[in-house]
XYZ file of C-alpha atoms in Angstrom:
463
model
C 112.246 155.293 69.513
C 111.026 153.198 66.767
C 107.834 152.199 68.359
C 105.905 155.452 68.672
C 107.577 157.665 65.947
C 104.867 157.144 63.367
C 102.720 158.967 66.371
C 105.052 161.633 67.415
C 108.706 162.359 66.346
C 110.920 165.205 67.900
C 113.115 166.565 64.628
C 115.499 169.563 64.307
C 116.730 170.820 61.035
C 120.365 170.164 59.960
C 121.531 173.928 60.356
C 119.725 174.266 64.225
C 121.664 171.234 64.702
C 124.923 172.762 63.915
C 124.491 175.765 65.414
C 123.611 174.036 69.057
C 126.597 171.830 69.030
C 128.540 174.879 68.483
C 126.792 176.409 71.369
C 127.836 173.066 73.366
C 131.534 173.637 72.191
C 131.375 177.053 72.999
C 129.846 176.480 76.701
C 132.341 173.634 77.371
C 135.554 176.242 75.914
C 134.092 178.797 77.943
C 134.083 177.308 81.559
C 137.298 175.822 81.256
C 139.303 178.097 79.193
C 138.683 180.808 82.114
C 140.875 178.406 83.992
C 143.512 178.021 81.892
C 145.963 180.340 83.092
C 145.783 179.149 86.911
C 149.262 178.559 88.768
C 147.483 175.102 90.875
C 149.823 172.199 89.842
C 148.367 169.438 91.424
C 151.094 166.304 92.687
C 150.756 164.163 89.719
C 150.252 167.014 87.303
C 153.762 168.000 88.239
C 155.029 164.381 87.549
C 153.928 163.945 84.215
C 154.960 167.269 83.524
C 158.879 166.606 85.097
C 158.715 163.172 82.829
C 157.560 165.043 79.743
C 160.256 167.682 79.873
C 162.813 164.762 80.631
C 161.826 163.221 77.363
C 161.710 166.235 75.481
C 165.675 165.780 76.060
C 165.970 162.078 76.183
C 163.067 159.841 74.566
C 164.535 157.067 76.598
C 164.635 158.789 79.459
C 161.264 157.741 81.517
C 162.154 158.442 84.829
C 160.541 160.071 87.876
C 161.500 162.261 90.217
C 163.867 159.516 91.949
C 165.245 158.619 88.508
C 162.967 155.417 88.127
C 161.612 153.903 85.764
C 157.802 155.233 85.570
C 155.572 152.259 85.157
C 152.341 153.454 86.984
C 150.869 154.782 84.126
C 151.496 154.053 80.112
C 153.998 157.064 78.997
C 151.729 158.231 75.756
C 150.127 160.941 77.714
C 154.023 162.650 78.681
C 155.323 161.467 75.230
C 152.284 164.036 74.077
C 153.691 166.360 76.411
C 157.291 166.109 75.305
C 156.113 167.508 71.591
C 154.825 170.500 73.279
C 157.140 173.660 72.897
C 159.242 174.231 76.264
C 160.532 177.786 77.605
C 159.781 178.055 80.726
C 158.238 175.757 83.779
C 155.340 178.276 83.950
C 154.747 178.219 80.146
C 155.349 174.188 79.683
C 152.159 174.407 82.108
C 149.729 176.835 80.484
C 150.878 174.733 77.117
C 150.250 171.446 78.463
C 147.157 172.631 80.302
C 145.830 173.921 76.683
C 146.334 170.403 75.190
C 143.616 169.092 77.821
C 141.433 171.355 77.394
C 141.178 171.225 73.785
C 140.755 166.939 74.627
C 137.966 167.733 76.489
C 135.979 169.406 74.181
C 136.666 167.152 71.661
C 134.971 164.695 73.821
C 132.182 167.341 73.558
C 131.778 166.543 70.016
C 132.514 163.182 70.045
C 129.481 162.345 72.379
C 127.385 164.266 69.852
C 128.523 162.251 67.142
C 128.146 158.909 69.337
C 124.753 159.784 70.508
C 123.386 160.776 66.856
C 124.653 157.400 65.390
C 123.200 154.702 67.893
C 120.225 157.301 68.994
C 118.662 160.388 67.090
C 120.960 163.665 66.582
C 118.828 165.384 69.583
C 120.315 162.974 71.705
C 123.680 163.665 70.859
C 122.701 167.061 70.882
C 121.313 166.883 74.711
C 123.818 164.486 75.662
C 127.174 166.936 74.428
C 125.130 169.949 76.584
C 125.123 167.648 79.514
C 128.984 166.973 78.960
C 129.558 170.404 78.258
C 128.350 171.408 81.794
C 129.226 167.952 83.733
C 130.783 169.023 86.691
C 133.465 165.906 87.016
C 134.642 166.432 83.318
C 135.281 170.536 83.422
C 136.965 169.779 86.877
C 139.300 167.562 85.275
C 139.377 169.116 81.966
C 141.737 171.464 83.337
C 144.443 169.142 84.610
C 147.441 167.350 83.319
C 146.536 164.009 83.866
C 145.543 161.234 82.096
C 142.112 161.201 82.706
C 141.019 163.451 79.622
C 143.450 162.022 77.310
C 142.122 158.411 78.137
C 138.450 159.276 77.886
C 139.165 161.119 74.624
C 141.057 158.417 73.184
C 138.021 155.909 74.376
C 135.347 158.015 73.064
C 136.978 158.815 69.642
C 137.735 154.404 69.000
C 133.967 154.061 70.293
C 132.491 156.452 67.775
C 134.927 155.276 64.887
C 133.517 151.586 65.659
C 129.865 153.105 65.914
C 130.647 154.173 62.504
C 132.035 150.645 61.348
C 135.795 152.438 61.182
C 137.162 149.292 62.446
C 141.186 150.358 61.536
C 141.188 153.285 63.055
C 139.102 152.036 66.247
C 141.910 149.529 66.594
C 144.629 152.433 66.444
C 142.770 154.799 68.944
C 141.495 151.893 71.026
C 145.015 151.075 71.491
C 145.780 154.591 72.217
C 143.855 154.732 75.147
C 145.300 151.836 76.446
C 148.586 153.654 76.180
C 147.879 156.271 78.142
C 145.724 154.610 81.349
C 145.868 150.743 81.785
C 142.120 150.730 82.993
C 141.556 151.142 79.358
C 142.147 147.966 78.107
C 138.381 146.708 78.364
C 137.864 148.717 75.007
C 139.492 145.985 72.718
C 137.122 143.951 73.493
C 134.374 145.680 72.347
C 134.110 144.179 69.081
C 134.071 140.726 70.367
C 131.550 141.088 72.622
C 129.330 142.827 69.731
C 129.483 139.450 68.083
C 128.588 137.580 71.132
C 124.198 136.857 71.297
C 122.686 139.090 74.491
C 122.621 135.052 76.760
C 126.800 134.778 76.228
C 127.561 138.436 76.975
C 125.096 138.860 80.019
C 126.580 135.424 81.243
C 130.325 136.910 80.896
C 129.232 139.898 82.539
C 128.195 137.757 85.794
C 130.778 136.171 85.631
C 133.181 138.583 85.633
C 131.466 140.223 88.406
C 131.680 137.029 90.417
C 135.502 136.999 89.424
C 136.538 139.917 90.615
C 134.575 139.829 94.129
C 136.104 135.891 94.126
C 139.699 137.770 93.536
C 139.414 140.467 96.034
C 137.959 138.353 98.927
C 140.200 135.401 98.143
C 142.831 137.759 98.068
C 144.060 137.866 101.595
C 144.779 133.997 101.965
C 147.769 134.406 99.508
C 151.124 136.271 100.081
C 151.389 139.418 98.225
C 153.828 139.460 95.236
C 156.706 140.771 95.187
C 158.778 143.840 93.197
C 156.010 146.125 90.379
C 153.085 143.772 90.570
C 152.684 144.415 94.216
C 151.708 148.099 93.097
C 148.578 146.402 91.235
C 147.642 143.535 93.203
C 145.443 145.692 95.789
C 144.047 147.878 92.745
C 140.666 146.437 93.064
C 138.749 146.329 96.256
C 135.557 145.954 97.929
C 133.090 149.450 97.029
C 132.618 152.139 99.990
C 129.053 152.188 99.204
C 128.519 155.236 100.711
C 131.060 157.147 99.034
C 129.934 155.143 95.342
C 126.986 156.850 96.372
C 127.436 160.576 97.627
C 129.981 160.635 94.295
C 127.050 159.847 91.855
C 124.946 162.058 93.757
C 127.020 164.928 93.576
C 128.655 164.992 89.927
C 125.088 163.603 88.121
C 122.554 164.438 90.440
C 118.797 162.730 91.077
C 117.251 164.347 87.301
C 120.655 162.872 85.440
C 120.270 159.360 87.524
C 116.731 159.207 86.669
C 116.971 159.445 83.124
C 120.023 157.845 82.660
C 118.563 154.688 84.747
C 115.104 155.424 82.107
C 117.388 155.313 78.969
C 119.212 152.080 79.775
C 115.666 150.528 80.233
C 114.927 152.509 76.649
C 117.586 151.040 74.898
C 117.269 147.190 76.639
C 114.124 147.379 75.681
C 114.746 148.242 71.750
C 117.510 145.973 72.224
C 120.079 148.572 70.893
C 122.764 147.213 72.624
C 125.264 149.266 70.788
C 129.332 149.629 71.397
C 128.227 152.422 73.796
C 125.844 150.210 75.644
C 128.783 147.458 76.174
C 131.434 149.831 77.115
C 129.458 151.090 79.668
C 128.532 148.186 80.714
C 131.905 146.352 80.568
C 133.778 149.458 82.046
C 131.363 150.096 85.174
C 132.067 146.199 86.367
C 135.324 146.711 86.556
C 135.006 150.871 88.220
C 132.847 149.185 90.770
C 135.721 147.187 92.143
C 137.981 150.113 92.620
C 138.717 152.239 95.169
C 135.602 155.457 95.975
C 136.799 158.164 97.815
C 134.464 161.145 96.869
C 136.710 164.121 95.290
C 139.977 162.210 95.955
C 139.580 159.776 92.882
C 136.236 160.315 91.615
C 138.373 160.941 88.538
C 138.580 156.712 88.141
C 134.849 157.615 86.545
C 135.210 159.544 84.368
C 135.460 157.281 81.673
C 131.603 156.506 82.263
C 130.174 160.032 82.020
C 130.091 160.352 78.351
C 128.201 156.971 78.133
C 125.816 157.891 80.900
C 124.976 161.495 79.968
C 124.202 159.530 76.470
C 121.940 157.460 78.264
C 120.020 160.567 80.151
C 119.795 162.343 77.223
C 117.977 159.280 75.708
C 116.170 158.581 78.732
C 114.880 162.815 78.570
C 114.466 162.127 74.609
C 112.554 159.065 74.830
C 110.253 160.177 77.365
C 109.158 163.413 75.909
C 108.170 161.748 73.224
C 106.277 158.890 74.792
C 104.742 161.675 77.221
C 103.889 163.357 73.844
C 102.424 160.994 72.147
C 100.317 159.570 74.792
C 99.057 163.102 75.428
C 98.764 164.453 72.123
C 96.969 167.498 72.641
C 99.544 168.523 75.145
C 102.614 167.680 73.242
C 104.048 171.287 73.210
C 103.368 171.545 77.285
C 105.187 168.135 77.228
C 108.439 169.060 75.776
C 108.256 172.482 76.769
C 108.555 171.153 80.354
C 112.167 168.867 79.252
C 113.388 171.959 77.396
C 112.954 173.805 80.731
C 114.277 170.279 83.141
C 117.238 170.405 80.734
C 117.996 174.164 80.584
C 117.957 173.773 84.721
C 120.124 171.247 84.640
C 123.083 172.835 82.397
C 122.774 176.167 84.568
C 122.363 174.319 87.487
C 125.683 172.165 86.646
C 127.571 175.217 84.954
C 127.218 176.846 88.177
C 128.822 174.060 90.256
C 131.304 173.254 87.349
C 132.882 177.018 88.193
C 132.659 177.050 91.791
C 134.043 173.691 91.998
C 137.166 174.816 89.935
C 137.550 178.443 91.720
C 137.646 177.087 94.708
C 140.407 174.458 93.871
C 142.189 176.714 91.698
C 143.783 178.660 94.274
C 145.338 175.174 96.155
C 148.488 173.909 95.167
C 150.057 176.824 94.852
C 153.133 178.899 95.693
C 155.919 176.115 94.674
C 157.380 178.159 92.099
C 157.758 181.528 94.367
C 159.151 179.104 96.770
C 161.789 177.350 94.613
C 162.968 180.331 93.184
C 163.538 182.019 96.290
C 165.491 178.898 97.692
C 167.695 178.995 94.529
C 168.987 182.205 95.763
C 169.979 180.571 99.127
C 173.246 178.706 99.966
C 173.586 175.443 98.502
C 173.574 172.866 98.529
C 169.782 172.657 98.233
C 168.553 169.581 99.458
C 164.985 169.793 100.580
C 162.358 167.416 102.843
C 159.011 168.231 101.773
C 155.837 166.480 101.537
C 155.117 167.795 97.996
C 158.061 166.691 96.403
C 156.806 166.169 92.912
C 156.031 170.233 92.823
C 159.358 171.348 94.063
C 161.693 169.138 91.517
C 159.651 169.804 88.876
C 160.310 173.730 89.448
C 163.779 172.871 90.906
C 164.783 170.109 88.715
C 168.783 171.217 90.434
C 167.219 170.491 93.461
C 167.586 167.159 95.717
C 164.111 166.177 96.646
C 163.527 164.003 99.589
C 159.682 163.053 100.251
C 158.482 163.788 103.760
C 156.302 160.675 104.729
C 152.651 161.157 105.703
C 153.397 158.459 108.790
C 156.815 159.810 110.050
C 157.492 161.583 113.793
C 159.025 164.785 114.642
C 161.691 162.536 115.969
C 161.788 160.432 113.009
C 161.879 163.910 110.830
C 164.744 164.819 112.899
C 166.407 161.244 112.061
C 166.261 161.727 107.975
C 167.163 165.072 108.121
C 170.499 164.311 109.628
C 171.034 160.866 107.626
C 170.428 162.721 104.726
C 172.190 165.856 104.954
C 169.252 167.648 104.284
C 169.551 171.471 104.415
C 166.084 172.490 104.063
C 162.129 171.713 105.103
C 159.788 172.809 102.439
C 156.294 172.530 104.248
C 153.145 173.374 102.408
C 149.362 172.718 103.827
C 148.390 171.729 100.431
C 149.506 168.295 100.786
C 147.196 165.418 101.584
C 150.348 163.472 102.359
C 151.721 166.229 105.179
C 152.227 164.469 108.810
C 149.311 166.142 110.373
C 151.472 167.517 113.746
C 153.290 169.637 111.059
C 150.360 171.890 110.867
C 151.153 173.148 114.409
C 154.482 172.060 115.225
C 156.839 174.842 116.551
C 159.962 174.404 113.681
C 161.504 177.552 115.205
C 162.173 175.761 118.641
C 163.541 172.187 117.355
C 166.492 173.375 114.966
C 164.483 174.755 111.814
C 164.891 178.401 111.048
C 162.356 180.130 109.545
C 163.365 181.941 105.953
C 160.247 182.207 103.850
C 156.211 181.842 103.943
C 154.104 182.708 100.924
C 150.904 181.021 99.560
C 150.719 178.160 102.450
C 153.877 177.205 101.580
C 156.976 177.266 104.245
C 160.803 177.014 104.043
C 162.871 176.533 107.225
C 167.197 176.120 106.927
C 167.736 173.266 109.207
C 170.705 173.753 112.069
C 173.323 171.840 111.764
C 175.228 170.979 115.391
């Protein structure tokens, strides 16, 4: 912080800086790399994965499991996955899974390298141990999705801009607008580095204003029809409390503190870097989408990197304003943020693990349960309410989704109209009809044949 470092000035050699950013690396690899090998396959997980081995084939072939065209995402993240060596369903995942992981500590890195440019290399330093540990990120870091890829791809074009790479911000920039649509807010970065701070704060309002105009206008106009339907409701008005309790949970009060300390840091410098816009830029538009805490906290994660930048500036600039002002105390001073900050990576560590133990063992038992159907009589045509699991292990199979809103009697109905042979009914599934959790299949024409890991088959009677 320029205006007290001729009084105090936190500095770390250049080799102490290397070796703690390979301690960050190492942290981050460590927590998620125990989860690597975990047989949870999550419902869009097993999507991208059925697309990416369809393309592996056929590059033109972007289907999903229904044989349509996939447009609710950008295909670069299963394009990815099609270059990945295939033998076996089980080993396509581990192989997959491995790409992620080794995205997410990238992003480790990159955050250093962000946070050293616009800040001081003890910033980047603090901020890449936060990320290391960040609960939200190592839960996701383990999954095929596109959340990873998209903050990688982000977080690499910010960093080459920080470092006036303007080419290749353009080319990653664009990646990451490939793989997640939400991204698209990061080509406009360099504009709105040009802009003077009256024009950009008076876009930023009124973009706010724009979006709440859209979303409460939005109900005095008919919806529209065919693909744009599926993105017309994609912003809506905040649960508050959930905004909340999911802040809460993956930062905690220390992390919202500091973060909230560093913004005013860096307003006040007037740093108001490519960082400081994207978060800025991005969090107008997370705002407006849907908060359900643990269900798609994920939509944040693009903001994490950015915000544990701005607590470790908020912890940097702190200590050394607490420093300087009491001099004589200095080393009390920034023994107590070493300590704050060594409480808060054990402290986060420690949920990062239980939080992926515990979810690790979910999802699971579609592969047991495929391959034993494959050794019933065909044809196999299957209900289930996790169909994306069971035609990505049985791509033979015919998959019919079991709707979360549909009756026993209604159940009954499509089985017969579709000549369906078999009910595949796991607990996992957030979509399952909730009377199928004690519904007696054995006395309304389903036969019980197999029950393993949560996951049920019953033969259906034909009359």
């Amino acid at each position: 912080m320029n205006f007290i470092k001729s009084k105090y000035n936190l500095q770390l050699n250049k080799i102490g800086v290397w070796i703690i950013l390979a301690l960050c690396l190492l942290l981050g690899a460590a927590i998620k790399f125990n989860f690597l090998f975990q047989e949870s396959l999550w419902p869009d997980e097993a999507l991208y994965l059925y697309i990416a081995r369809n393309l592996s084939a056929d590059l033109t072939n972007l289907t999903d499991i229904s044989g349509k065209i996939f447009y609710h995402n950008p295909p670069l993240l299963m394009y990815l996955l099609s270059l990945l060596p295939y033998n076996n369903a089980a080993d396509f995942v581990t192989s997959a899974r491995t790409l992620i992981v080794l995205m997410g500590i990238g992003i480790i890195a990159i955050t250093y390298f962000i946070g050293k440019k616009i800040y001081h290399p003890l910033v980047g330093l603090i901020a890449a141990g936060f990320l290391a540990v960040c609960p939200l990120a190592n839960w996701n870091g383990i999954r095929i999705l596109t959340d990873i890829p998209v903050v990688f791809f982000i977080y690499l074009s910010i960093c080459l801009l920080a470092y006036d790479k303007k080419a290749a911000f353009y080319f990653f920039g664009l990646c990451a607008v490939l793989t997640k649509y939400t991204a698209f807010p990061v080509l406009f970065l360099p504009l709105l580095m040009r802009l003077k701070p009256k024009t950009w704060a008076m876009g930023y309002a009124g973009l706010f204003f724009a979006l709440l105009g859209f979303i409460l206008s939005r109900n005095f106009f008919p919806s529209p029809p065919g693909w744009i339907n599926s993105f017309y409701y994609y912003f809506q008005i905040p649960d508050m409390f959930h905004l909340f309790k999911e802040t809460e949970f993956f930062l905690g009060y220390f992390l919202i503190v500091f973060t909230i300390t560093g913004i005013i840091f860096t307003i006040r410098e007037k740093k108001f870097s490519v960082l400081f816009h994207w978060v800025l830029l991005f969090a107008l538009f997370r705002f407006f989408l849907p908060w359900v805490i643990f269900r798609l906290s994920r939509y944040t994660l693009p903001l994490y990197p950015g915000l544990l930048i701005f607590a470790a500036y908020g912890c940097y600039g702190s200590a050394q304003l607490l420093a300087a002002k009491w001099l004589k105390y200095s080393k009390c001073v920034i023994l107590f943020f070493a300590v704050a900050i060594a409480g808060v990576l054990f402290f986060h560590a420690t949920k990062s693990i239980d939080m992926m133990k515990q979810t690790s063992n979910m999802f699971v038992g579609f592969n047991e349960a495929g391959a034993f159907l494959k050794n019933q009589p065909g044809p196999h045509t299957v209900a289930t309410a996790s169909p994306r699991q069971m035609k990505y292990y049985n791509p033979g199979f015919d998959i019919y989704d079991i709707e979360v809103n549909v009756s026993p009697d209604e159940l009954k109905t499509f089985v017969k109209d579709k000549g369906i042979h078999y009910l595949a009914i796991d607990l996992w599934s957030p979509h399952l009809p909730s009377w199928c959790r004690t519904f007696d299949f054995s006395q309304n024409g389903y036969v019980p044949i197999y029950g393993y890991k949560n996951v049920y088959l019953f033969k259906v009677l034909k009359k």
